[in-house]
């Protein structure tokens, strides 16, 4: 069975006059991915096939299961079989390094995670918030007294305003289907006015999956933490996306749409600069605007 990022389909088009036409269309691929840890079923998430090892690595980081690629010894897809007996790569058997994960002491997690929500499988409310191994602010820093800690400037306002267009250039699946989210990671230099380097862009039906794929790529190719980077996403700034930034040590996340109140509050707590409504060169900074030059 071929795993496809985009699927061709026949569609019937209607307009206000009642005229009907038929023709081909492209739909975003969506398949379940079951993740097993050391032989134990951990979760099933819906995703667009492709870059699955990156997805798994980024996901396990966001769940505080791993902190580096060294914690993952093997990802094996041989157990995934379609009804006709062909391999479908929908089951990932992950072997972790010794001592990394204990299912008896790990927070409980329900099996299913939808493509629209990366934390929906979390079994208890107090397990939603994870502690990052790469804190962005000192432990003694208090949000209500920001003068105690000086945040370095990352990017100029002009460069931040360019990020959505640069992200858009990576969205090949969206061009075909119009049905996927995207995320891109940019490396910043010492000069906030210098154009940041596009490191990687990924797409997925789940916005959290797109971010996990980006972070998983960075884990394998750059290592953590991702201090001198900015994440740009195509969707709104939700709590789960800000938390993924915090878990990877990404100091700034920019979104083309609105942030949620919880995302902003959490960003203030952990030191992530949350940017929202980044469109046509204008944006709002909801936390730590001092990182904007």
mmCIF file of C-alpha atoms in Angstrom:
data_model
loop_
_atom_site.group_PDB
_atom_site.id
_atom_site.type_symbol
_atom_site.label_atom_id
_atom_site.label_comp_id
_atom_site.label_asym_id
_atom_site.label_seq_id
_atom_site.Cartn_x
_atom_site.Cartn_y
_atom_site.Cartn_z
ATOM 1 C CA UNK A 1 0.000 0.000 0.000
ATOM 2 C CA UNK A 2 1.455 3.358 -1.029
ATOM 3 C CA UNK A 3 1.386 6.075 1.618
ATOM 4 C CA UNK A 4 0.454 9.336 -0.062
ATOM 5 C CA UNK A 5 0.823 12.946 1.015
ATOM 6 C CA UNK A 6 -1.825 13.952 -1.542
ATOM 7 C CA UNK A 7 -4.609 11.828 -3.059
ATOM 8 C CA UNK A 8 -6.432 12.405 -6.332
ATOM 9 C CA UNK A 9 -10.229 12.349 -6.163
ATOM 10 C CA UNK A 10 -13.213 13.136 -8.368
ATOM 11 C CA UNK A 11 -15.216 16.135 -7.187
ATOM 12 C CA UNK A 12 -18.547 17.664 -8.205
ATOM 13 C CA UNK A 13 -18.562 21.451 -8.230
ATOM 14 C CA UNK A 14 -21.719 23.499 -7.704
ATOM 15 C CA UNK A 15 -22.251 27.224 -8.138
ATOM 16 C CA UNK A 16 -25.079 29.596 -7.199
ATOM 17 C CA UNK A 17 -26.771 29.177 -10.581
ATOM 18 C CA UNK A 18 -27.164 25.430 -10.054
ATOM 19 C CA UNK A 19 -24.592 24.537 -12.671
ATOM 20 C CA UNK A 20 -22.702 21.343 -11.889
ATOM 21 C CA UNK A 21 -19.317 20.300 -13.218
ATOM 22 C CA UNK A 22 -17.157 17.304 -12.442
ATOM 23 C CA UNK A 23 -13.405 16.938 -12.462
ATOM 24 C CA UNK A 24 -10.304 15.860 -10.553
ATOM 25 C CA UNK A 25 -9.150 17.344 -7.278
ATOM 26 C CA UNK A 26 -6.356 16.674 -4.780
ATOM 27 C CA UNK A 27 -6.962 15.861 -1.128
ATOM 28 C CA UNK A 28 -4.461 15.893 1.715
ATOM 29 C CA UNK A 29 -3.360 12.420 2.747
ATOM 30 C CA UNK A 30 -4.309 11.349 6.263
ATOM 31 C CA UNK A 31 -3.415 8.034 7.899
ATOM 32 C CA UNK A 32 -3.221 6.742 11.475
ATOM 33 C CA UNK A 33 0.200 6.223 13.025
ATOM 34 C CA UNK A 34 0.408 3.926 16.033
ATOM 35 C CA UNK A 35 3.455 4.587 18.210
ATOM 36 C CA UNK A 36 4.685 1.791 20.436
ATOM 37 C CA UNK A 37 7.372 2.366 23.079
ATOM 38 C CA UNK A 38 9.500 -0.623 24.035
ATOM 39 C CA UNK A 39 6.701 -2.966 23.011
ATOM 40 C CA UNK A 40 3.937 -1.041 24.797
ATOM 41 C CA UNK A 41 1.240 0.801 22.851
ATOM 42 C CA UNK A 42 1.634 4.510 23.565
ATOM 43 C CA UNK A 43 -0.635 6.469 21.228
ATOM 44 C CA UNK A 44 -2.277 6.619 17.827
ATOM 45 C CA UNK A 45 -2.130 9.928 15.994
ATOM 46 C CA UNK A 46 -3.605 10.978 12.663
ATOM 47 C CA UNK A 47 -1.024 12.465 10.317
ATOM 48 C CA UNK A 48 -0.069 13.121 6.716
ATOM 49 C CA UNK A 49 2.393 10.344 5.803
ATOM 50 C CA UNK A 50 5.997 11.414 5.347
ATOM 51 C CA UNK A 51 8.869 12.374 7.659
ATOM 52 C CA UNK A 52 7.432 9.970 10.233
ATOM 53 C CA UNK A 53 10.683 9.471 12.157
ATOM 54 C CA UNK A 54 10.904 13.247 12.577
ATOM 55 C CA UNK A 55 7.274 13.298 13.710
ATOM 56 C CA UNK A 56 7.899 10.588 16.283
ATOM 57 C CA UNK A 57 11.035 12.256 17.652
ATOM 58 C CA UNK A 58 9.387 15.671 17.943
ATOM 59 C CA UNK A 59 6.279 14.162 19.483
ATOM 60 C CA UNK A 60 8.207 12.224 22.111
ATOM 61 C CA UNK A 61 10.167 15.365 22.985
ATOM 62 C CA UNK A 62 6.936 17.326 23.446
ATOM 63 C CA UNK A 63 5.656 14.557 25.716
ATOM 64 C CA UNK A 64 8.843 14.761 27.821
ATOM 65 C CA UNK A 65 9.676 11.152 26.985
ATOM 66 C CA UNK A 66 13.024 11.998 25.323
ATOM 67 C CA UNK A 67 15.370 14.979 25.280
ATOM 68 C CA UNK A 68 17.605 14.058 22.313
ATOM 69 C CA UNK A 69 17.912 11.653 19.403
ATOM 70 C CA UNK A 70 20.358 9.631 21.513
ATOM 71 C CA UNK A 71 17.377 8.555 23.608
ATOM 72 C CA UNK A 72 15.867 6.784 20.579
ATOM 73 C CA UNK A 73 17.740 3.634 19.598
ATOM 74 C CA UNK A 74 15.474 2.406 16.799
ATOM 75 C CA UNK A 75 12.247 3.161 14.930
ATOM 76 C CA UNK A 76 10.935 0.093 13.108
ATOM 77 C CA UNK A 77 7.921 0.192 10.764
ATOM 78 C CA UNK A 78 7.882 -3.496 9.838
ATOM 79 C CA UNK A 79 4.773 -4.262 11.932
ATOM 80 C CA UNK A 80 2.444 -2.016 9.908
ATOM 81 C CA UNK A 81 0.367 -4.159 7.571
ATOM 82 C CA UNK A 82 -2.656 -3.312 5.431
ATOM 83 C CA UNK A 83 -5.626 -5.733 5.173
ATOM 84 C CA UNK A 84 -4.181 -7.103 1.898
ATOM 85 C CA UNK A 85 -0.920 -7.962 3.649
ATOM 86 C CA UNK A 86 1.137 -5.163 2.165
ATOM 87 C CA UNK A 87 3.232 -2.876 4.380
ATOM 88 C CA UNK A 88 1.610 0.463 5.189
ATOM 89 C CA UNK A 89 4.088 2.012 7.666
ATOM 90 C CA UNK A 90 1.258 2.896 10.059
ATOM 91 C CA UNK A 91 2.804 1.192 13.092
ATOM 92 C CA UNK A 92 6.074 2.463 14.526
ATOM 93 C CA UNK A 93 7.879 0.294 17.056
ATOM 94 C CA UNK A 94 10.196 2.605 18.972
ATOM 95 C CA UNK A 95 13.004 1.208 21.084
ATOM 96 C CA UNK A 96 14.265 3.706 23.634
ATOM 97 C CA UNK A 97 17.629 3.711 25.315
ATOM 98 C CA UNK A 98 17.725 1.951 28.700
ATOM 99 C CA UNK A 99 16.267 3.964 31.541
ATOM 100 C CA UNK A 100 14.623 6.602 29.342
ATOM 101 C CA UNK A 101 10.996 5.616 29.851
ATOM 102 C CA UNK A 102 9.115 3.591 32.417
ATOM 103 C CA UNK A 103 5.465 2.900 31.489
ATOM 104 C CA UNK A 104 4.603 2.226 35.125
ATOM 105 C CA UNK A 105 5.611 5.707 36.273
ATOM 106 C CA UNK A 106 4.831 7.681 33.113
ATOM 107 C CA UNK A 107 1.656 9.850 33.076
ATOM 108 C CA UNK A 108 -1.354 7.966 31.762
ATOM 109 C CA UNK A 109 -2.278 8.674 28.163
ATOM 110 C CA UNK A 110 -5.340 7.630 26.197
ATOM 111 C CA UNK A 111 -4.670 5.939 22.887
ATOM 112 C CA UNK A 112 -6.172 8.240 20.239
ATOM 113 C CA UNK A 113 -4.938 11.680 19.200
ATOM 114 C CA UNK A 114 -6.751 13.473 16.368
ATOM 115 C CA UNK A 115 -5.081 15.478 13.613
ATOM 116 C CA UNK A 116 -6.583 18.654 15.074
ATOM 117 C CA UNK A 117 -5.285 18.239 18.623
ATOM 118 C CA UNK A 118 -1.891 17.119 19.836
ATOM 119 C CA UNK A 119 -2.766 16.878 23.537
ATOM 120 C CA UNK A 120 -6.264 15.386 23.276
ATOM 121 C CA UNK A 121 -4.977 11.963 24.287
ATOM 122 C CA UNK A 122 -3.643 13.225 27.589
ATOM 123 C CA UNK A 123 -5.546 11.418 30.310
ATOM 124 C CA UNK A 124 -5.366 14.012 33.096
ATOM 125 C CA UNK A 125 -5.455 17.805 33.114
ATOM 126 C CA UNK A 126 -2.398 18.056 35.350
ATOM 127 C CA UNK A 127 -0.404 16.062 32.773
ATOM 128 C CA UNK A 128 -0.954 18.628 30.016
ATOM 129 C CA UNK A 129 1.895 20.916 31.056
ATOM 130 C CA UNK A 130 5.356 19.420 30.656
ATOM 131 C CA UNK A 131 8.677 20.585 32.099
ATOM 132 C CA UNK A 132 11.305 21.448 29.515
ATOM 133 C CA UNK A 133 14.850 20.176 29.785
ATOM 134 C CA UNK A 134 15.923 23.408 28.078
ATOM 135 C CA UNK A 135 14.435 26.329 30.054
ATOM 136 C CA UNK A 136 14.410 29.684 28.284
ATOM 137 C CA UNK A 137 14.517 31.791 31.436
ATOM 138 C CA UNK A 138 16.390 31.307 34.716
ATOM 139 C CA UNK A 139 14.493 29.507 37.460
ATOM 140 C CA UNK A 140 14.678 32.581 39.692
ATOM 141 C CA UNK A 141 13.158 34.880 37.058
ATOM 142 C CA UNK A 142 9.664 36.199 37.821
ATOM 143 C CA UNK A 143 7.364 37.265 34.992
ATOM 144 C CA UNK A 144 5.870 40.081 37.045
ATOM 145 C CA UNK A 145 9.334 41.631 37.442
ATOM 146 C CA UNK A 146 10.814 41.335 33.956
ATOM 147 C CA UNK A 147 13.549 43.870 34.670
ATOM 148 C CA UNK A 148 15.586 41.182 36.446
ATOM 149 C CA UNK A 149 16.451 39.409 33.195
ATOM 150 C CA UNK A 150 17.495 40.838 29.839
ATOM 151 C CA UNK A 151 16.256 38.989 26.769
ATOM 152 C CA UNK A 152 18.516 39.224 23.704
ATOM 153 C CA UNK A 153 17.016 40.659 20.540
ATOM 154 C CA UNK A 154 16.378 37.997 17.910
ATOM 155 C CA UNK A 155 14.931 39.620 14.804
ATOM 156 C CA UNK A 156 13.857 43.017 13.576
ATOM 157 C CA UNK A 157 10.150 43.673 13.086
ATOM 158 C CA UNK A 158 10.722 43.809 9.334
ATOM 159 C CA UNK A 159 12.326 40.345 9.262
ATOM 160 C CA UNK A 160 9.606 38.835 11.453
ATOM 161 C CA UNK A 161 7.004 40.265 9.094
ATOM 162 C CA UNK A 162 8.622 38.401 6.189
ATOM 163 C CA UNK A 163 8.372 34.968 7.811
ATOM 164 C CA UNK A 164 4.816 34.044 6.697
ATOM 165 C CA UNK A 165 5.706 34.595 3.037
ATOM 166 C CA UNK A 166 8.856 32.530 3.416
ATOM 167 C CA UNK A 167 6.843 29.765 5.087
ATOM 168 C CA UNK A 168 4.331 29.898 2.254
ATOM 169 C CA UNK A 169 7.087 29.098 -0.236
ATOM 170 C CA UNK A 170 7.574 25.706 1.446
ATOM 171 C CA UNK A 171 3.928 24.616 1.190
ATOM 172 C CA UNK A 172 3.922 22.264 -1.791
ATOM 173 C CA UNK A 173 1.167 19.999 -0.444
ATOM 174 C CA UNK A 174 -1.004 23.002 0.394
ATOM 175 C CA UNK A 175 -0.616 24.216 -3.190
ATOM 176 C CA UNK A 176 -2.108 20.921 -4.373
ATOM 177 C CA UNK A 177 -4.779 20.376 -1.719
ATOM 178 C CA UNK A 178 -5.385 23.527 0.343
ATOM 179 C CA UNK A 179 -5.851 21.157 3.274
ATOM 180 C CA UNK A 180 -2.679 21.091 5.385
ATOM 181 C CA UNK A 181 -0.926 23.202 7.987
ATOM 182 C CA UNK A 182 2.735 24.133 7.849
ATOM 183 C CA UNK A 183 5.625 25.049 10.125
ATOM 184 C CA UNK A 184 9.114 26.305 9.369
ATOM 185 C CA UNK A 185 12.194 26.810 11.517
ATOM 186 C CA UNK A 186 14.529 29.733 10.892
ATOM 187 C CA UNK A 187 18.045 30.267 12.270
ATOM 188 C CA UNK A 188 18.894 33.804 13.334
ATOM 189 C CA UNK A 189 22.347 35.365 13.488
ATOM 190 C CA UNK A 190 23.981 38.024 15.611
ATOM 191 C CA UNK A 191 22.442 40.878 13.601
ATOM 192 C CA UNK A 192 18.629 41.044 14.010
ATOM 193 C CA UNK A 193 18.383 42.791 10.637
ATOM 194 C CA UNK A 194 20.004 39.939 8.720
ATOM 195 C CA UNK A 195 17.655 37.623 6.850
ATOM 196 C CA UNK A 196 17.243 34.428 8.918
ATOM 197 C CA UNK A 197 18.162 31.120 7.331
ATOM 198 C CA UNK A 198 15.314 28.749 6.503
ATOM 199 C CA UNK A 199 16.364 25.458 8.066
ATOM 200 C CA UNK A 200 13.361 23.247 7.389
ATOM 201 C CA UNK A 201 9.678 23.422 6.488
ATOM 202 C CA UNK A 202 7.120 20.662 7.001
ATOM 203 C CA UNK A 203 3.402 20.184 6.259
ATOM 204 C CA UNK A 204 0.718 18.005 7.822
ATOM 205 C CA UNK A 205 -3.047 17.819 8.319
ATOM 206 C CA UNK A 206 -2.307 18.436 11.999
ATOM 207 C CA UNK A 207 -0.624 21.703 12.900
ATOM 208 C CA UNK A 208 0.991 20.015 15.905
ATOM 209 C CA UNK A 209 2.335 17.273 13.642
ATOM 210 C CA UNK A 210 3.933 19.853 11.336
ATOM 211 C CA UNK A 211 5.717 21.369 14.338
ATOM 212 C CA UNK A 212 6.766 17.941 15.622
ATOM 213 C CA UNK A 213 8.273 17.125 12.221
ATOM 214 C CA UNK A 214 10.232 20.378 12.215
ATOM 215 C CA UNK A 215 11.518 19.810 15.740
ATOM 216 C CA UNK A 216 12.303 16.168 14.980
ATOM 217 C CA UNK A 217 14.380 17.268 11.996
ATOM 218 C CA UNK A 218 16.234 19.759 14.187
ATOM 219 C CA UNK A 219 16.881 17.117 16.849
ATOM 220 C CA UNK A 220 18.584 14.913 14.256
ATOM 221 C CA UNK A 221 20.419 17.616 12.332
ATOM 222 C CA UNK A 222 21.246 20.395 14.812
ATOM 223 C CA UNK A 223 20.651 19.099 18.314
ATOM 224 C CA UNK A 224 18.823 20.804 21.161
ATOM 225 C CA UNK A 225 18.225 23.386 22.481
ATOM 226 C CA UNK A 226 17.239 25.564 19.507
ATOM 227 C CA UNK A 227 18.136 28.854 21.154
ATOM 228 C CA UNK A 228 18.905 30.953 18.054
ATOM 229 C CA UNK A 229 15.797 30.047 16.078
ATOM 230 C CA UNK A 230 12.284 31.270 15.367
ATOM 231 C CA UNK A 231 9.332 29.040 14.512
ATOM 232 C CA UNK A 232 6.722 30.243 12.022
ATOM 233 C CA UNK A 233 3.384 28.421 11.783
ATOM 234 C CA UNK A 234 0.497 28.744 9.363
ATOM 235 C CA UNK A 235 -2.237 28.440 11.955
ATOM 236 C CA UNK A 236 -3.218 30.034 15.239
ATOM 237 C CA UNK A 237 -0.893 30.065 18.220
ATOM 238 C CA UNK A 238 -2.305 27.392 20.507
ATOM 239 C CA UNK A 239 -1.020 26.287 23.890
ATOM 240 C CA UNK A 240 0.310 23.002 22.566
ATOM 241 C CA UNK A 241 2.442 24.719 19.908
ATOM 242 C CA UNK A 242 3.936 27.154 22.415
ATOM 243 C CA UNK A 243 4.693 24.221 24.707
ATOM 244 C CA UNK A 244 6.476 22.408 21.882
ATOM 245 C CA UNK A 245 8.666 25.486 21.420
ATOM 246 C CA UNK A 246 9.464 25.528 25.113
ATOM 247 C CA UNK A 247 10.330 21.831 25.131
ATOM 248 C CA UNK A 248 12.790 22.353 22.262
ATOM 249 C CA UNK A 249 14.224 25.620 23.605
ATOM 250 C CA UNK A 250 12.797 27.750 20.759
ATOM 251 C CA UNK A 251 12.530 31.330 22.095
ATOM 252 C CA UNK A 252 10.030 32.785 19.611
ATOM 253 C CA UNK A 253 6.975 31.480 17.775
ATOM 254 C CA UNK A 254 5.124 33.463 15.134
ATOM 255 C CA UNK A 255 1.636 32.586 13.878
ATOM 256 C CA UNK A 256 -0.448 34.062 11.087
ATOM 257 C CA UNK A 257 -3.579 33.895 13.226
ATOM 258 C CA UNK A 258 -4.621 34.590 16.803
ATOM 259 C CA UNK A 259 -3.111 33.123 19.954
ATOM 260 C CA UNK A 260 -5.227 31.622 22.691
ATOM 261 C CA UNK A 261 -5.193 33.096 26.192
ATOM 262 C CA UNK A 262 -3.590 29.943 27.560
ATOM 263 C CA UNK A 263 -0.876 30.088 24.888
ATOM 264 C CA UNK A 264 0.012 33.664 25.876
ATOM 265 C CA UNK A 265 -0.036 32.923 29.614
ATOM 266 C CA UNK A 266 2.113 29.864 29.126
ATOM 267 C CA UNK A 267 4.519 31.775 26.891
ATOM 268 C CA UNK A 268 4.954 34.343 29.670
ATOM 269 C CA UNK A 269 5.571 31.595 32.203
ATOM 270 C CA UNK A 270 8.230 29.721 30.233
ATOM 271 C CA UNK A 271 9.902 32.528 28.273
ATOM 272 C CA UNK A 272 8.537 32.062 24.745
ATOM 273 C CA UNK A 273 7.849 35.220 22.736
ATOM 274 C CA UNK A 274 4.406 34.636 21.223
ATOM 275 C CA UNK A 275 3.709 36.510 17.976
ATOM 276 C CA UNK A 276 0.195 36.533 16.494
ATOM 277 C CA UNK A 277 -1.627 37.940 13.479
ATOM 278 C CA UNK A 278 1.625 38.084 11.500
ATOM 279 C CA UNK A 279 0.201 39.227 8.169
ATOM 280 C CA UNK A 280 1.352 41.632 5.477
ATOM 281 C CA UNK A 281 4.302 42.876 7.506
ATOM 282 C CA UNK A 282 2.362 43.601 10.698
ATOM 283 C CA UNK A 283 1.991 41.528 13.853
ATOM 284 C CA UNK A 284 1.182 41.591 17.572
ATOM 285 C CA UNK A 285 3.693 40.548 20.241
ATOM 286 C CA UNK A 286 1.874 39.060 23.236
ATOM 287 C CA UNK A 287 4.844 38.074 25.385
ATOM 288 C CA UNK A 288 8.441 39.255 25.640
ATOM 289 C CA UNK A 289 8.330 41.918 22.897
ATOM 290 C CA UNK A 290 11.890 42.911 23.885
ATOM 291 C CA UNK A 291 13.158 40.108 21.648
ATOM 292 C CA UNK A 292 11.903 42.127 18.656
ATOM 293 C CA UNK A 293 14.554 44.598 17.478
#
